[in-house]
Tab-separated table of C-alpha atoms in Angstrom:
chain	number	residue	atom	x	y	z
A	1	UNK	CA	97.606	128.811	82.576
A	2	UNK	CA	97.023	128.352	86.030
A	3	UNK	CA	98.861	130.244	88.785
A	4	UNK	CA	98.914	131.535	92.421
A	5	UNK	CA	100.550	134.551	93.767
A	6	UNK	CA	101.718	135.300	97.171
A	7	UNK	CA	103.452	138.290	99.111
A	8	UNK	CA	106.321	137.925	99.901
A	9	UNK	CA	108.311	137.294	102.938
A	10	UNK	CA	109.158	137.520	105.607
A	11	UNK	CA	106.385	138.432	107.601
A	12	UNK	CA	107.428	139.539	111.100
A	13	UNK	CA	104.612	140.374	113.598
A	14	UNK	CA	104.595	140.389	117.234
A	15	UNK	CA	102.231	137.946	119.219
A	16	UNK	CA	98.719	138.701	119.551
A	17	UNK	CA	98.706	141.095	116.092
A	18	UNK	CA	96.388	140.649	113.328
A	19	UNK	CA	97.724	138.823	110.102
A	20	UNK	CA	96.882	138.331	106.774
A	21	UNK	CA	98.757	136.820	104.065
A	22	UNK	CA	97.732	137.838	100.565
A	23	UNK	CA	96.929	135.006	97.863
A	24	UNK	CA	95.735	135.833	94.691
A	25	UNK	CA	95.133	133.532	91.632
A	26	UNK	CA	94.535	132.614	87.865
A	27	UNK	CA	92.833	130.047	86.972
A	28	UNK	CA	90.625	128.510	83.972
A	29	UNK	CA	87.150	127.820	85.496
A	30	UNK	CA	86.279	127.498	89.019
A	31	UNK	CA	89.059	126.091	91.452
A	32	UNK	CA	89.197	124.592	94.641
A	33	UNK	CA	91.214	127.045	97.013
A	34	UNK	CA	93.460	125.648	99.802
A	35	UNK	CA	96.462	126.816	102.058
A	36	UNK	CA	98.893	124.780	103.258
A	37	UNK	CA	101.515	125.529	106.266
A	38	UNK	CA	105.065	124.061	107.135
A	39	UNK	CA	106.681	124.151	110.126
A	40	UNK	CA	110.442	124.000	110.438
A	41	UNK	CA	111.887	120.392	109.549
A	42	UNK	CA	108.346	119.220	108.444
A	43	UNK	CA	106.414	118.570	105.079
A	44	UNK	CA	103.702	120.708	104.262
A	45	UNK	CA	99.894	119.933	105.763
A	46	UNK	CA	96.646	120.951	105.391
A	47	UNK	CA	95.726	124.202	106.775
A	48	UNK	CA	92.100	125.125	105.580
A	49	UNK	CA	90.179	124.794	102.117
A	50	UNK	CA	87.630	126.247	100.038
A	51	UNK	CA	85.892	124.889	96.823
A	52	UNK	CA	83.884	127.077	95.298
A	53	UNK	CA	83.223	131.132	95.429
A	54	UNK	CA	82.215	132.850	99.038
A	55	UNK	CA	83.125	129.768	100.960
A	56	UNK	CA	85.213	130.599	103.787
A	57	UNK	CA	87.146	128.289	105.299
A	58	UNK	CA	88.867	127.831	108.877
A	59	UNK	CA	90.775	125.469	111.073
A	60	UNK	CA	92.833	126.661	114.260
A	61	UNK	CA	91.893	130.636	114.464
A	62	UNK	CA	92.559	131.089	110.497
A	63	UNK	CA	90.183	131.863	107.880
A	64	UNK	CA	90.242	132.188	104.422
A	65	UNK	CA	87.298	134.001	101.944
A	66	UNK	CA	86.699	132.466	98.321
A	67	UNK	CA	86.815	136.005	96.496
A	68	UNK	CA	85.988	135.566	92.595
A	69	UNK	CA	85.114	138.939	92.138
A	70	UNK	CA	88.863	139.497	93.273
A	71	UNK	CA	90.307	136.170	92.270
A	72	UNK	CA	91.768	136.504	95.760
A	73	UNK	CA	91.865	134.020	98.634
A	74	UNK	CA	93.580	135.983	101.832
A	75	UNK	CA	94.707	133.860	104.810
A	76	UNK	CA	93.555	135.805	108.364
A	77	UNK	CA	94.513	135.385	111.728
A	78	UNK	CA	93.271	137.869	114.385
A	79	UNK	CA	96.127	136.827	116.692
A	80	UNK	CA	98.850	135.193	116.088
A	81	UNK	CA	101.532	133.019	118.421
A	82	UNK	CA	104.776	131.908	118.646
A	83	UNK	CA	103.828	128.708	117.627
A	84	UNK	CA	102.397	129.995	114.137
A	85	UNK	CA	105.578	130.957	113.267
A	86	UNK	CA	106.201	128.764	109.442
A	87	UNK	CA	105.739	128.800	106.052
A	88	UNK	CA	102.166	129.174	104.219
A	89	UNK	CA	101.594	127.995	100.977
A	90	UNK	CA	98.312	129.102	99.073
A	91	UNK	CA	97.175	126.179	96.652
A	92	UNK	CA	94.545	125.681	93.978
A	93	UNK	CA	93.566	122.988	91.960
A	94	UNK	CA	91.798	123.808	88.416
A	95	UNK	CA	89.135	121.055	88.475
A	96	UNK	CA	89.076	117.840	86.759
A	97	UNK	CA	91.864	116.426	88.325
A	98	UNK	CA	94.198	115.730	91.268
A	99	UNK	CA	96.917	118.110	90.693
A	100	UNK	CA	97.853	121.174	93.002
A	101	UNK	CA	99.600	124.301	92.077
A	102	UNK	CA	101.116	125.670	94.537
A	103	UNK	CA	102.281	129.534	95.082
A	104	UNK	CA	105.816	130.123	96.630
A	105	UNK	CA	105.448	130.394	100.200
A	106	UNK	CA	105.143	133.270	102.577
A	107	UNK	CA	107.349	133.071	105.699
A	108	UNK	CA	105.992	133.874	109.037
A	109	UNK	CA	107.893	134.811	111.684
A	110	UNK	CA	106.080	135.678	115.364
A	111	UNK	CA	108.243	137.148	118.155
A	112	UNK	CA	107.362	137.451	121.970
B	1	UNK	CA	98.592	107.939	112.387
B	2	UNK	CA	98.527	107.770	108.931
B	3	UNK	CA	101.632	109.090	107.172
B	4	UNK	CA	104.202	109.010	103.765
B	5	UNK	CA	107.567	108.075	104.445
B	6	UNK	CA	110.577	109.133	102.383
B	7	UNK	CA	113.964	106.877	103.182
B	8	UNK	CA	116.059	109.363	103.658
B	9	UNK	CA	116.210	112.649	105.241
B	10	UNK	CA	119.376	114.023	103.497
B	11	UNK	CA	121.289	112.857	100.707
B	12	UNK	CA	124.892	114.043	99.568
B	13	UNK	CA	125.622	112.925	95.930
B	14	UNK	CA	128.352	113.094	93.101
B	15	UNK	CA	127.578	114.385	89.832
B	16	UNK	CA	126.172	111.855	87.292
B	17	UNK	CA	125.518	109.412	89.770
B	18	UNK	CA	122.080	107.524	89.226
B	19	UNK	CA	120.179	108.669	92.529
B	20	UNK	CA	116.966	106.715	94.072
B	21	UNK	CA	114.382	108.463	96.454
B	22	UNK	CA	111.921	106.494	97.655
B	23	UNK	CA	108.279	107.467	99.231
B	24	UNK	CA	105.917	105.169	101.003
B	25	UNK	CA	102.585	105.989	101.790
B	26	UNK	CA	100.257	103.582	104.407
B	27	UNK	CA	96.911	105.012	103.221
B	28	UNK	CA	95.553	103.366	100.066
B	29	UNK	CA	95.905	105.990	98.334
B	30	UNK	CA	95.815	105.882	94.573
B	31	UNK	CA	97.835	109.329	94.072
B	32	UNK	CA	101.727	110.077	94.811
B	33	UNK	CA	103.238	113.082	93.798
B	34	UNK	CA	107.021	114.207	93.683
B	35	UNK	CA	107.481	117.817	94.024
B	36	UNK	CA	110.813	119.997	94.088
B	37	UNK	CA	110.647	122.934	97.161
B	38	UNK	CA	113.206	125.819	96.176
B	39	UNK	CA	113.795	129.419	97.674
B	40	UNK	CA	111.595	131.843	96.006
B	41	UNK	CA	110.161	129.206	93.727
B	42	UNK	CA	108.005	127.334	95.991
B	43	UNK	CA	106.532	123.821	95.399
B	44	UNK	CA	106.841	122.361	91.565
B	45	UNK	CA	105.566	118.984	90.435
B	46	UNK	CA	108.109	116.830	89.157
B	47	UNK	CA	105.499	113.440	88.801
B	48	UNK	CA	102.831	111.859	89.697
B	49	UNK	CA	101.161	108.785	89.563
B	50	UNK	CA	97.124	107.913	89.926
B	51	UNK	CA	97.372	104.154	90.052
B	52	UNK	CA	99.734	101.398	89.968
B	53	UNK	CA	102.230	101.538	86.508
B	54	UNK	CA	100.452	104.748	85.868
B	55	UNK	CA	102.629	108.186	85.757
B	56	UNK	CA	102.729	111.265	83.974
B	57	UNK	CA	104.672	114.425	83.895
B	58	UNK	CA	104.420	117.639	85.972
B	59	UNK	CA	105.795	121.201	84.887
B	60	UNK	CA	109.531	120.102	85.421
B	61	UNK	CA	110.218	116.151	84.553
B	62	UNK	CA	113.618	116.932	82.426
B	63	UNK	CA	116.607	114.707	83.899
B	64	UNK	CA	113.993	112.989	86.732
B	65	UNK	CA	111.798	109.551	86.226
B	66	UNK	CA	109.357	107.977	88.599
B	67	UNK	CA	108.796	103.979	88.899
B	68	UNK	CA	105.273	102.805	91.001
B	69	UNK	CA	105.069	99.241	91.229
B	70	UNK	CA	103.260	99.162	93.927
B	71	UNK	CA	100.276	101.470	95.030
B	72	UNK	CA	102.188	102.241	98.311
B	73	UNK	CA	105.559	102.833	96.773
B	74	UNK	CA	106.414	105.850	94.186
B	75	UNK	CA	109.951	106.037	93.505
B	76	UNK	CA	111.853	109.573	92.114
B	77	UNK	CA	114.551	108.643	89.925
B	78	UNK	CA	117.459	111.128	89.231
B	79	UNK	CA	119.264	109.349	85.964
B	80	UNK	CA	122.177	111.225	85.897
B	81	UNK	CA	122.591	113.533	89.275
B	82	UNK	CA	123.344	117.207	88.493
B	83	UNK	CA	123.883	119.989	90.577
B	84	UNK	CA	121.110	122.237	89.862
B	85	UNK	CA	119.200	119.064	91.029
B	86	UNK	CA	120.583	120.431	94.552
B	87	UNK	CA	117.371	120.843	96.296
B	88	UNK	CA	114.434	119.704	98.966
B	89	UNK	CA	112.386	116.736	97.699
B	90	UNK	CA	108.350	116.697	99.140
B	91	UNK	CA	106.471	113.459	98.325
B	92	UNK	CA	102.876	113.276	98.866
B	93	UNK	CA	99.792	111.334	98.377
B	94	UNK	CA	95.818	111.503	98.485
B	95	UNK	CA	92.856	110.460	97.286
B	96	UNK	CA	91.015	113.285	95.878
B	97	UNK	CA	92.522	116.961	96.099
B	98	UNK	CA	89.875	118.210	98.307
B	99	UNK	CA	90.551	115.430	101.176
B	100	UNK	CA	93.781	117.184	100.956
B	101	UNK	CA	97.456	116.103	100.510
B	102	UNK	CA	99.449	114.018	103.260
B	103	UNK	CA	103.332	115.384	102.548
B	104	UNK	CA	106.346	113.508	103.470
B	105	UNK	CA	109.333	115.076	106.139
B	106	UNK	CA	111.297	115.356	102.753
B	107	UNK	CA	114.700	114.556	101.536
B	108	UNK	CA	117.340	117.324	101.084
B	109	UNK	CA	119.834	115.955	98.035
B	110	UNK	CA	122.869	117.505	97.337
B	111	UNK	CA	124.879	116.856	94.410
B	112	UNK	CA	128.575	117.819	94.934
């Protein structure tokens, strides 16, 4: 079947280090690759996508590589702030349809 | 600013009572989703719907059922409230996967 695996959490960095947030998956052909991030009190939203091997995506200072060789899809950040601080969800949907499967979350927690 | 409403932001219920949670989306989208959120276990798809009257299940639908009567509207229904029902409730919507998801605030439930 499908599935995604995270690290786990927490992650506790101090502001301006380097992050990364390990996603790896299984899937049955070729999936679209997403993260999603939720701050305290919120739903989830949109963070940054990929759909289809070596396509990196990025959206406010993160960045994600499409990895087939590695089945892997690792969230980056070369400096993080206070403000990043939530949860991150890496995603992927199978093809052929709508649904997303989601991995469980890795917390992120960035102190002054 | 386009969003999904869900009616309530927590919920305290009494075991085996018949328990409503509503979403409403203002997007025209055709797909709603009810997911489960849950320490450790992440996101898991309850329902979802792709068009009016239309539903099927996700990986957990035991003791939950879903009503969308209108496109806007997708309704969770909890039949018979138990406590391992005790959790955070994340509606969503879209039109395809790779515009993305737009994710409710969520409704905590707990059934006392």
């Amino acid at each position: 079947g499908n599935s995604v695996t995270q690290m786990e959490g927490p992650v506790t960095l101090s502001e301006e280090a380097f992050l990364t947030i390990n996603c790896t998956y299984t899937a049955t052909g070729y999936p679209s690759l997403f993260w999603y991030v939720q701050y305290p009190g919120e739903g989830l939203q949109l963070l940054l996508k990929a759909t289809k091997a070596d396509d990196k995506g990025s959206n406010k200072g993160f960045e994600a590589t499409y990895r087939k060789e590695t089945t892997s899809f690792h969230l980056e950040k070369g400096s993080v702030q206070v403000s990043d601080s939530a949860v991150y969800f890496c995603a992927l949907n199978p093809g052929g349809g709508n649904k997303l499967t989601f991995g469980t979350g890795t917390q992120l927690k960035v102190e002054l | 600013d386009v969003k999904v409403t869900q009616s309530s932001r927590y919920l305290v219920k009494r075991t085996g009572e018949k328990v409503f949670l509503e979403c409403v989306q203002d997007m025209d989208h055709e797909n709603m989703f009810w997911y489960r959120q849950d320490p450790g276990l992440g996101l898991r798809l309850i329902y979802f719907s792709y068009d009016v009257k239309m539903k099927e299940k996700g990986d957990i639908p035991e003791g939950y059922s879903v009503s969308r009567e209108k496109k806007e509207r997708f309704s969770l229904i909890l039949e018979s409230a138990s406590t391992n029902q005790t959790s955070m409730y994340l509606c969503a919507s879209s039109w395809t996967v790779d515009y993305g998801y737009t994710f409710g605030s969520g409704t905590r439930l707990t059934v006392v």
